[in-house]
Backbone as JSON, one array per atom type, in Angstrom:
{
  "sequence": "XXXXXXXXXXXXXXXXXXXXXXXXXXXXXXXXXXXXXXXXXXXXXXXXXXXXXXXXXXXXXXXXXX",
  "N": [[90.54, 99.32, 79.02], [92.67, 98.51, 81.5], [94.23, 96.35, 84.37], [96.16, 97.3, 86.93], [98.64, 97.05, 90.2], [98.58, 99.9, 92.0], [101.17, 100.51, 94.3], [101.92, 102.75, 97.1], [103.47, 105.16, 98.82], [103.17, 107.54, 101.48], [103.63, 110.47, 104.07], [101.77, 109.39, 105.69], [100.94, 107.26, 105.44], [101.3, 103.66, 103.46], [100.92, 101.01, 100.91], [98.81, 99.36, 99.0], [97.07, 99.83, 96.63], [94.15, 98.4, 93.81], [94.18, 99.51, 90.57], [91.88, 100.58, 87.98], [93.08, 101.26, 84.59], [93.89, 103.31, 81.35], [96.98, 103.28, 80.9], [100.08, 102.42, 82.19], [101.3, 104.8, 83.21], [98.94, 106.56, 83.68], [97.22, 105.23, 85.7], [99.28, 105.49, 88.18], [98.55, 108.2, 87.73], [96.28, 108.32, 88.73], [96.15, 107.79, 91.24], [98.01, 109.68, 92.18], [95.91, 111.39, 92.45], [94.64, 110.66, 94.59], [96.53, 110.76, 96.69], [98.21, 113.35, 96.68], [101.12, 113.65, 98.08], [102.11, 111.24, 97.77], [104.7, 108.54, 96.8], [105.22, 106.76, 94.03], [104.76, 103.9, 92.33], [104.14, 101.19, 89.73], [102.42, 98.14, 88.45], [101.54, 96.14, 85.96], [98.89, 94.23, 85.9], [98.71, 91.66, 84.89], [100.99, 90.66, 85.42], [101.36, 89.89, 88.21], [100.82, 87.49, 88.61], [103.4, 85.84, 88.79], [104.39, 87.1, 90.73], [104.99, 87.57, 94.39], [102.74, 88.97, 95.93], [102.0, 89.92, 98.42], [105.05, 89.66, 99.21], [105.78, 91.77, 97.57], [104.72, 94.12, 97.98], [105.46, 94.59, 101.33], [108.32, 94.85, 100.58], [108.11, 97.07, 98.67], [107.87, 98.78, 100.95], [109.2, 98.95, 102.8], [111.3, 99.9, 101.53], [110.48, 102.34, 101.03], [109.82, 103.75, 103.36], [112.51, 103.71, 104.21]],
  "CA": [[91.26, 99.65, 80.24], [93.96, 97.59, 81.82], [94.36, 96.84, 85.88], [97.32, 98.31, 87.86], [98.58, 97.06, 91.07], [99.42, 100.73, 92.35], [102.23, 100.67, 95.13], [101.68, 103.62, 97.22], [104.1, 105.3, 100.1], [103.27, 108.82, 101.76], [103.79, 110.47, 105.09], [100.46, 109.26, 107.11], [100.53, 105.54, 105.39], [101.8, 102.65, 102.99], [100.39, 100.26, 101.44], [98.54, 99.36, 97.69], [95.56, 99.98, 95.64], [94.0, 98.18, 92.15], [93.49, 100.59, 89.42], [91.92, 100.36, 86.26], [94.05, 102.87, 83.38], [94.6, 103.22, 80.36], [98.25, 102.97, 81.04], [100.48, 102.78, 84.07], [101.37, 106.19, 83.95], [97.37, 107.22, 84.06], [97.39, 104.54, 86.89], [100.0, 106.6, 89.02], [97.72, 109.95, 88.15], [95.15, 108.68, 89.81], [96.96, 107.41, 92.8], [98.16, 110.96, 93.05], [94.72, 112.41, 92.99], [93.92, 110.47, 96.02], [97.41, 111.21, 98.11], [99.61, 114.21, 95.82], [102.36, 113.68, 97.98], [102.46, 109.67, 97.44], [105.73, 108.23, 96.28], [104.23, 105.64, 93.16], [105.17, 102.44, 91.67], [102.74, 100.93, 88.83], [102.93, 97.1, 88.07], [100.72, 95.79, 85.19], [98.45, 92.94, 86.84], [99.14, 90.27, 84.39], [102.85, 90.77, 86.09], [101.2, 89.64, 89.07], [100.37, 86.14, 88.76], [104.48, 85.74, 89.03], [104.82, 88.09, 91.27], [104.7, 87.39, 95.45], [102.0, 90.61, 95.94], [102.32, 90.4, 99.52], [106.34, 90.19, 99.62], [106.28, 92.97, 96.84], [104.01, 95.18, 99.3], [106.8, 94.4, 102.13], [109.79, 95.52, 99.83], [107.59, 98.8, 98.83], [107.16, 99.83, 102.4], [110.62, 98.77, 103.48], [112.4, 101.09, 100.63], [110.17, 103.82, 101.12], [109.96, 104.67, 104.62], [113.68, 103.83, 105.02]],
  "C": [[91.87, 98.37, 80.82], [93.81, 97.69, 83.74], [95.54, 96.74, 86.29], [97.58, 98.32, 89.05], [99.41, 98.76, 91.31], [100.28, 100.92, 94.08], [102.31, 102.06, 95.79], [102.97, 104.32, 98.64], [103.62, 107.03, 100.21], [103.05, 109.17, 103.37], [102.66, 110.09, 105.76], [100.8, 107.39, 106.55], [100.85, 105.1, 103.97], [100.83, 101.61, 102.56], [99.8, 100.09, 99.42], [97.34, 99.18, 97.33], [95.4, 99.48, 93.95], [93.64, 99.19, 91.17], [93.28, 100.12, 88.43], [92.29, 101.61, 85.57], [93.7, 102.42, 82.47], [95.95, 102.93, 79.81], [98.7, 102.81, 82.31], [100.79, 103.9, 84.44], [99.6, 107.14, 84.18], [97.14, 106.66, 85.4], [97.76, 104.94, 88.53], [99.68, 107.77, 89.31], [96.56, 109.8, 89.05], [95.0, 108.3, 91.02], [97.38, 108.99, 93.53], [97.22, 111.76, 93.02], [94.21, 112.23, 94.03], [94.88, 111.02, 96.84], [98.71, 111.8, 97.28], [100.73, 113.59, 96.42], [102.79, 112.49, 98.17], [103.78, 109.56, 96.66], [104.51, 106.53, 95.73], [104.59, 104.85, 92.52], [103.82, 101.5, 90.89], [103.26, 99.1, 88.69], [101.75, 96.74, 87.24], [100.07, 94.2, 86.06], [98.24, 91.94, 86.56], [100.51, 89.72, 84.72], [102.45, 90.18, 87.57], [100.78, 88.51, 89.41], [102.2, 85.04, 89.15], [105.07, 86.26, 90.09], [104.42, 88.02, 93.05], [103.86, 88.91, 95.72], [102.41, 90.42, 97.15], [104.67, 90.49, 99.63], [106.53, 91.73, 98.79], [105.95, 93.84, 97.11], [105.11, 95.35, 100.36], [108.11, 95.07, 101.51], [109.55, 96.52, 99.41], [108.48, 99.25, 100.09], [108.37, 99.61, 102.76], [111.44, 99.56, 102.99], [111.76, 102.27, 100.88], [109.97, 104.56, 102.23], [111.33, 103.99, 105.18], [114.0, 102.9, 106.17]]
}
């Protein structure tokens, strides 16, 4: 198993959770078992040592609630 920053947006709240998958699309299933009507974005978390996590949290939440 692999870990998965998952990127989360849905109407009560915003915001991101680590997952461990098998893939990133298993990653995203189990993001939507916690909040179905989540809008989901997967990033592999060896992508994240390049990757500003807090600005890329900020640019989520900014595209998805508009």
């Amino acid at each position: 198993m692999a870990d998965f920053l998952v990127l989360f947006s849905d109407p009560v709240s915003a915001g991101y959770r680590m997952v461990e998958a098998l893939t990133a699309q298993h990653a995203a299933d189990v993001m939507k078992l916690i909040s179905p009507e989540a809008l989901v974005s997967v990033v592999p978390a060896e992508q994240l040592s390049v990757i500003d996590r807090h600005q890329l949290v900020a640019d989520w939440i900014r595209l998805t609630q508009g």
